[in-house]
Amino acid sequence: MGATVTRAPRQINRTYEWIRLRAHALKRKASPLNLRKAFESDPHRAEDMSVRTEHVFFDYSRQLATDKTMDLLFGLADAAGLKAKIEAMFNGEKINVTEGRAVLHTALRQQDNTPVYVDGENVIPQVREVLEKIKTFSNEVLGGERTGVTDRKIKNIVAIGIGGSYLGPQFLSEACAAYAKEGMDLRFVANVDGHDFKTVTKNLDPAETLFVLESKTFTTAETMKNARTAKAWMRERLGDSPEVVKKHFVAASTATEKVKAFGIDTDNMFGFWDWVGGRYSATSAVGMLPLALYIGYDRATEILEGACWMDQHFRHTPFSRNIPVLSALIDIWNINFLGIRTRALLPYSQALDKLPAHTQQVEMESNGKGTDLWGRVVRYFTGEVVFGQAGTNGQHSFYQLIHQGMKVAADFIGVINPQYQVGEKTAEEVDHHQELSSNVLAQPDALAFGKSEVEVINELVSQNKLSPEAIAGLSPHKVFTGNRPSSVMLIEELTPFTAGALLAWTEHRAAVKGFIWGINSFDQWGVELGKQLGVKIRNLFFRSNADSTFRVDAARDDLNPSTETMTNAFISGELPR
Amino acid sequence: MGATVTRAPRQINRTYEWIRLRAHALKRKASPLNLRKAFESDPHRAEDMSVRTEHVFFDYSRQLATDKTMDLLFGLADAAGLKAKIEAMFNGEKINVTEGRAVLHTALRQQDNTPVYVDGENVIPQVREVLEKIKTFSNEVLGGERTGVTDRKIKNIVAIGIGGSYLGPQFLSEACAAYAKEGMDLRFVANVDGHDFKTVTKNLDPAETLFVLESKTFTTAETMKNARTAKAWMRERLGDSPEVVKKHFVAASTATEKVKAFGIDTDNMFGFWDWVGGRYSATSAVGMLPLALYIGYDRATEILEGACWMDQHFRHTPFSRNIPVLSALIDIWNINFLGIRTRALLPYSQALDKLPAHTQQVEMESNGKGTDLWGRVVRYFTGEVVFGQAGTNGQHSFYQLIHQGMKVAADFIGVINPQYQVGEKTAEEVDHHQELSSNVLAQPDALAFGKSEVEVINELVSQNKLSPEAIAGLSPHKVFTGNRPSSVMLIEELTPFTAGALLAWTEHRAAVKGFIWGINSFDQWGVELGKQLGVKIRNLFFRSNADSTFRVDAARDDLNPSTETMTNAFISGELPR
């Protein structure tokens, strides 16, 4: 008889739950879950491990998890105080502790009038006020009442921003392009590489162009450099009058003085707040201003409605049917217990092609931290590499490795009805959308169930294509081990509403992981050092600009010999010889 | 006194070398390499671990490797017979054993006339013949002598292809866009999603448009579907005459009969050969035809010259100074011995923004195999996940995780001189390119050397910004552990020549890994199963197209309940309720 271990109360012992999961994972390692058998032995698996809602369908039955796994994961969530942490976020508590800020992107799209307080002030009226401003402004521009310095209608919106001021709005813009107002064009300049500005502004008519500058602090190096270049570009073409900047530049920013100094009319500054983090800012003015100018204010607000719908689902649904929570718990299972630390996001929709890049930012800038909330070095993985592209393009690129190489977790997104009907549906032909969709339905099964050597050989023999010698040489290469985890998300149609729902799913999924890992998903100290060292190099460039004979010296300038050599290559314009 | 172990002859014992590397890695694990100390203690490290050539500079001094590591890796390369395998590839031996094919993309760009034989036939004259055809055709189109069915000049090239027939040409097209012929536009349709075709052909004048169909076998499902839609689109606008297809469609293909059946004049079919794999086809007609039509034949051939330069470097340089070999050996060190299985490719050049996607394909479709050349299941990792985007955009997205989360190997690419001069260089201001470049020079040091807690605290104190309490709360989050591996590649300018060199670097790097892992990097059986299951779903769609009441039945149609539910959602057009 062993000693009796008293079980600690669930909700107070995250480590205990973590260790139970490790034990469970070790057991699973000894007798791995076989997805074929799991489906065969449990006819309800698909139903039990999927969630039906009004707007999305989520199926995680092909994950390497059982009821027991899920139970243990829910135990971990409880022990980590997930429910309370979610509430704290929605209620405006300052959960971004290192920066002393609330995290309230959910308030940006809240549809009812429940007050949300930060420092004793209800933020909802402020949110509504900015939205009203965006409504008026975008209606005037789209109606042709508000023009640039000529009386020609503004047709081109160029949003200048980087990181969160780029990836989220760009994702929304592509997802909603089918709803663009006739004749309107929305482009983005993000990279400080002059190539980006040159390419985007090529063939643009300045009189019909409005620049939207997106920078909370109005100090982001890349954005301000591009903004100044845009100002010079505009002045060169339309003249030096202050009206040129006033009529052709607006800002999503919080830095009134700097915006004014740039020459922008502060009536055309659309604010947001320190409780909106960059990568969570797509539903603030950062995303809503360019989107309203592109698809019209009314359709743009559907993005907010869709995001709010997902917010409510996230806040109020029990974990066992809560899509962001389930997604995040499965990620944790894959990352921390199965050692699967890369995730492919595979939307079968060209209009969702930018969702992987946005998700990559949300996940990899929010998580991937080295210390927990209390400043302790974490001893477990706190993030994953997210990558992907629209199917079927990805199939012709990186799926080889996903099917037969290392295990990568895959998230498929399927869209039931297309934005454009292209091709014919007949008994002998599928239209483009069916061709596309046959793949999103096939790939998860291929990953999960694989193909055994016996099946391969039987097939080759039945096709009567190959000699026994050839079969022996070829068949091992055609084997698929299967048991590669994936989930599928379905939406009925890609609209501003569902784009907003997908956006909020992505945001909450990352946050849940941070809550459970006990890290701060809302700061990003990890980007500071590179910036700091960049300033140092920039100072050396200043000196070389002033004096063409200047060369860097490792000892004098406190650089290592490698950086010395490379910096001098940039200064001299020639490769090191 | 222990037993004396007799060392096996290097060249015949790959396993022995592998085990030596494991032992070395274990020793390193016990006393990890500290990059700060490594640079301090060896002032020659930067010089020793970098390669200077006429056209590129490669610095791997920030990898977690020592002289000893490199020696052991060279030993592994020798034991794997790398030199002989490289020669076998260049000489046209059928090293793609599962498909019985030679692998001769190097012959596509060979600049001299040394014969290369496949099945007793010299392939070089065939290559030259196709290039001559491309030269004549592209000169006629660009000169306005060859038009569509009207006498208006062709201005828009739309390349339809997917996978290797898309990612390589697209990378080259963006890299060389600065050299485009006045008024010429090159676009790509890859995804079978009708959205792609609709968006790309929006506002195109059919009379001025030429479609280039890129499919070796002329059977690729996505490409043929888009091709048929393009034909219908063109006929709707310019009429049903066979001349419309003849004058507005050309093909890079080897399938003469199918090309003819499509309606294309076989004089306008530009061939390639079974010894050109899809992902290695960018320097065949697949890439050269659209590129010659876009930047002119002469500049397009500079891509071949640059690729050939890298080919020669790869074939003839000792491994210790051979850039593709060094890159690949370091990848193996990271993947198999340090457990770093994701690699970020970070070109600091917006025009190289598509290189990561192309590299992702070359790496993840070539490698990531489950069996070795002899059909044995491999027990080691045979690939890595490659992702990335142009800097500085990536810095504002996923660098947080790379700096403070899990270790990811990083490859930086810097371009010394820009394609466009934007902004001013003064003693107080850097131009756009210097702003960009200060980052590519700073990030590798930030990753390698990090920032210790003592440095963080000293800095905070010296800035006199924070109370001791605040410092205690904040400082742990601002620590960077460093010792994160990276390499830097520099080129002097982004030209067709250097784009070709980067392309060949990517190709050879992947091949070297395959040679050492003993896998076939030139087949891709891992994509077959998904295609096969896709056909099954497509057949169900045929039935639903013929009969609107048809619904899938899991038992009857041999599907699992999850796929049944989801397929019926697509058939009914509604989410599962």
Short mmCIF file of C-alpha atoms in Angstrom, two decimals, chain A residues 96-295:
data_model
loop_
_atom_site.label_atom_id
_atom_site.label_comp_id
_atom_site.label_asym_id
_atom_site.label_seq_id
_atom_site.Cartn_x
_atom_site.Cartn_y
_atom_site.Cartn_z
CA ASN A 96 -0.41 44.65 -18.29
CA VAL A 97 1.56 44.99 -15.08
CA THR A 98 4.97 45.97 -16.43
CA GLU A 99 3.45 48.97 -18.16
CA GLY A 100 0.66 49.58 -15.63
CA ARG A 101 -2.05 49.45 -18.28
CA ALA A 102 -5.48 47.96 -18.79
CA VAL A 103 -6.04 45.73 -21.83
CA LEU A 104 -9.34 46.70 -23.33
CA HIS A 105 -9.48 46.04 -27.04
CA THR A 106 -12.81 44.38 -26.23
CA ALA A 107 -14.19 47.79 -25.22
CA LEU A 108 -13.44 49.06 -28.73
CA ARG A 109 -16.19 46.90 -30.14
CA GLN A 110 -18.57 46.49 -27.24
CA GLN A 111 -22.06 46.75 -28.68
CA ASP A 112 -24.07 47.55 -25.56
CA ASN A 113 -23.60 50.42 -23.14
CA THR A 114 -22.35 48.57 -20.07
CA PRO A 115 -19.79 50.95 -18.61
CA VAL A 116 -16.13 49.85 -18.48
CA TYR A 117 -13.97 51.87 -16.14
CA VAL A 118 -10.29 52.73 -16.33
CA ASP A 119 -9.03 54.90 -13.49
CA GLY A 120 -12.63 55.62 -12.56
CA GLU A 121 -13.63 56.80 -16.01
CA ASN A 122 -16.05 54.99 -18.29
CA VAL A 123 -14.24 54.43 -21.59
CA ILE A 124 -17.25 53.48 -23.69
CA PRO A 125 -18.33 57.09 -24.45
CA GLN A 126 -14.77 57.91 -25.60
CA VAL A 127 -14.82 54.91 -27.94
CA ARG A 128 -18.18 55.96 -29.38
CA GLU A 129 -17.02 59.52 -29.86
CA VAL A 130 -14.08 58.46 -32.02
CA LEU A 131 -16.31 56.12 -34.00
CA GLU A 132 -18.73 58.99 -34.63
CA LYS A 133 -15.83 61.08 -35.87
CA ILE A 134 -14.74 58.28 -38.19
CA LYS A 135 -18.30 57.96 -39.44
CA THR A 136 -18.61 61.62 -40.28
CA PHE A 137 -15.17 61.87 -41.81
CA SER A 138 -15.43 58.74 -43.95
CA ASN A 139 -18.94 59.62 -45.13
CA GLU A 140 -17.72 63.04 -46.19
CA VAL A 141 -14.75 61.63 -48.06
CA LEU A 142 -16.75 58.88 -49.74
CA GLY A 143 -19.53 61.34 -50.55
CA GLY A 144 -17.04 63.65 -52.22
CA GLU A 145 -17.85 66.52 -49.83
CA ARG A 146 -14.43 66.41 -48.30
CA THR A 147 -11.67 66.52 -50.90
CA GLY A 148 -7.99 67.35 -51.01
CA VAL A 149 -6.76 70.74 -52.16
CA THR A 150 -8.51 70.30 -55.50
CA ASP A 151 -12.21 69.52 -55.82
CA ARG A 152 -11.48 66.01 -57.06
CA LYS A 153 -12.75 63.10 -55.03
CA ILE A 154 -10.29 61.21 -52.82
CA LYS A 155 -9.93 57.70 -54.24
CA ASN A 156 -6.68 56.36 -52.82
CA ILE A 157 -6.09 55.75 -49.16
CA VAL A 158 -2.47 55.09 -48.24
CA ALA A 159 -2.07 53.89 -44.66
CA ILE A 160 1.44 54.34 -43.26
CA GLY A 161 2.12 52.17 -40.24
CA ILE A 162 4.14 49.13 -39.18
CA GLY A 163 3.63 46.11 -36.92
CA GLY A 164 0.24 46.29 -35.26
CA SER A 165 -0.57 49.43 -37.24
CA TYR A 166 -0.14 47.43 -40.42
CA LEU A 167 -0.73 43.69 -40.12
CA GLY A 168 -4.21 43.82 -38.56
CA PRO A 169 -5.59 46.53 -40.88
CA GLN A 170 -3.99 44.82 -43.86
CA PHE A 171 -5.61 41.50 -42.95
CA LEU A 172 -9.01 43.19 -42.60
CA SER A 173 -8.54 45.13 -45.81
CA GLU A 174 -7.83 42.01 -47.88
CA ALA A 175 -10.57 40.02 -46.20
CA CYS A 176 -13.08 42.78 -46.95
CA ALA A 177 -11.80 43.84 -50.40
CA ALA A 178 -14.89 42.36 -52.04
CA TYR A 179 -16.93 45.01 -50.18
CA ALA A 180 -14.79 47.98 -51.22
CA LYS A 181 -16.66 51.09 -52.31
CA GLU A 182 -16.58 51.52 -56.07
CA GLY A 183 -13.36 53.21 -57.18
CA MET A 184 -11.72 53.21 -53.75
CA ASP A 185 -8.26 51.79 -53.26
CA LEU A 186 -6.47 51.10 -49.95
CA ARG A 187 -2.71 50.53 -49.85
CA PHE A 188 -0.17 50.17 -47.08
CA VAL A 189 3.36 51.47 -46.65
CA ALA A 190 5.08 49.68 -43.77
CA ASN A 191 8.73 49.02 -44.50
CA VAL A 192 11.23 51.85 -44.08
CA ASP A 193 12.94 50.51 -47.21
CA GLY A 194 12.36 53.30 -49.74
CA HIS A 195 11.36 50.59 -52.18
CA ASP A 196 8.06 50.20 -50.32
CA PHE A 197 7.13 53.87 -50.55
CA LYS A 198 8.28 54.13 -54.17
CA THR A 199 6.34 51.07 -55.26
CA VAL A 200 3.13 51.92 -53.42
CA THR A 201 3.01 55.54 -54.58
CA LYS A 202 3.93 54.76 -58.18
CA ASN A 203 1.21 56.05 -60.52
CA LEU A 204 -0.78 57.56 -57.63
CA ASP A 205 -2.52 60.84 -58.35
CA PRO A 206 -1.64 63.04 -55.35
CA ALA A 207 -4.79 65.14 -55.70
CA GLU A 208 -6.88 62.01 -55.16
CA THR A 209 -4.75 60.57 -52.37
CA LEU A 210 -5.16 60.68 -48.60
CA PHE A 211 -2.41 59.46 -46.28
CA VAL A 212 -3.45 57.92 -42.97
CA LEU A 213 -0.57 57.99 -40.51
CA GLU A 214 -0.83 55.25 -37.94
CA SER A 215 1.35 55.60 -34.88
CA LYS A 216 0.17 55.80 -31.30
CA THR A 217 3.12 57.85 -30.08
CA PHE A 218 3.94 59.44 -33.45
CA THR A 219 7.57 58.42 -32.84
CA THR A 220 7.83 54.97 -34.49
CA ALA A 221 11.04 55.40 -36.51
CA GLU A 222 9.90 53.67 -39.71
CA THR A 223 6.46 55.25 -39.76
CA MET A 224 7.69 58.77 -39.13
CA LYS A 225 10.36 58.43 -41.79
CA ASN A 226 7.77 57.27 -44.33
CA ALA A 227 5.39 60.01 -43.14
CA ARG A 228 7.97 62.73 -43.74
CA THR A 229 8.76 61.29 -47.15
CA ALA A 230 5.04 61.23 -47.95
CA LYS A 231 4.78 64.89 -46.91
CA ALA A 232 7.70 65.83 -49.15
CA TRP A 233 6.19 63.77 -52.00
CA MET A 234 2.85 65.51 -51.63
CA ARG A 235 4.34 69.01 -51.36
CA GLU A 236 6.51 68.49 -54.41
CA ARG A 237 3.38 67.72 -56.38
CA LEU A 238 0.72 69.95 -54.85
CA GLY A 239 2.76 72.81 -53.42
CA ASP A 240 4.03 74.04 -50.06
CA SER A 241 0.81 75.46 -48.68
CA PRO A 242 -0.09 74.17 -45.19
CA GLU A 243 -3.45 73.23 -46.70
CA VAL A 244 -1.74 70.41 -48.60
CA VAL A 245 -0.81 68.60 -45.40
CA LYS A 246 -4.10 69.55 -43.70
CA LYS A 247 -6.21 68.14 -46.52
CA HIS A 248 -4.17 65.10 -47.50
CA PHE A 249 -2.99 63.76 -44.16
CA VAL A 250 -4.91 62.40 -41.21
CA ALA A 251 -3.70 60.41 -38.22
CA ALA A 252 -4.69 57.56 -35.96
CA SER A 253 -2.67 58.57 -32.95
CA THR A 254 -2.77 59.72 -29.36
CA ALA A 255 0.04 62.26 -29.59
CA THR A 256 -1.84 65.52 -30.19
CA GLU A 257 1.17 67.85 -30.04
CA LYS A 258 3.28 65.81 -32.42
CA VAL A 259 0.40 65.37 -34.83
CA LYS A 260 -0.14 69.12 -34.82
CA ALA A 261 3.58 69.80 -35.31
CA PHE A 262 3.51 67.56 -38.37
CA GLY A 263 0.92 69.92 -39.86
CA ILE A 264 -2.16 67.76 -39.48
CA ASP A 265 -5.41 69.38 -38.47
CA THR A 266 -6.10 67.86 -35.06
CA ASP A 267 -9.77 67.69 -36.01
CA ASN A 268 -8.53 64.93 -38.31
CA MET A 269 -6.74 63.06 -35.57
CA PHE A 270 -8.54 59.92 -34.48
CA GLY A 271 -7.53 58.87 -31.02
CA PHE A 272 -7.09 55.68 -29.17
CA TRP A 273 -5.81 54.96 -25.70
CA ASP A 274 -2.98 53.45 -23.74
CA TRP A 275 -5.19 50.44 -22.99
CA VAL A 276 -5.04 49.45 -26.68
CA GLY A 277 -1.84 47.55 -27.44
CA GLY A 278 -0.38 47.84 -30.93
CA ARG A 279 -1.06 44.26 -32.01
CA TYR A 280 -4.55 44.48 -30.50
CA SER A 281 -5.39 47.77 -32.22
CA ALA A 282 -7.07 46.57 -35.42
CA THR A 283 -10.53 47.45 -34.08
CA SER A 284 -9.41 50.90 -32.90
CA ALA A 285 -9.08 53.90 -35.21
CA VAL A 286 -5.93 52.21 -36.54
CA GLY A 287 -8.05 49.71 -38.41
CA MET A 288 -11.45 51.38 -38.47
CA LEU A 289 -10.35 54.64 -40.06
CA PRO A 290 -8.78 53.15 -43.21
CA LEU A 291 -11.44 50.44 -43.40
CA ALA A 292 -14.31 52.94 -43.15
CA LEU A 293 -12.70 54.93 -45.95
CA TYR A 294 -12.40 51.76 -48.02
CA ILE A 295 -15.61 49.76 -47.46
#
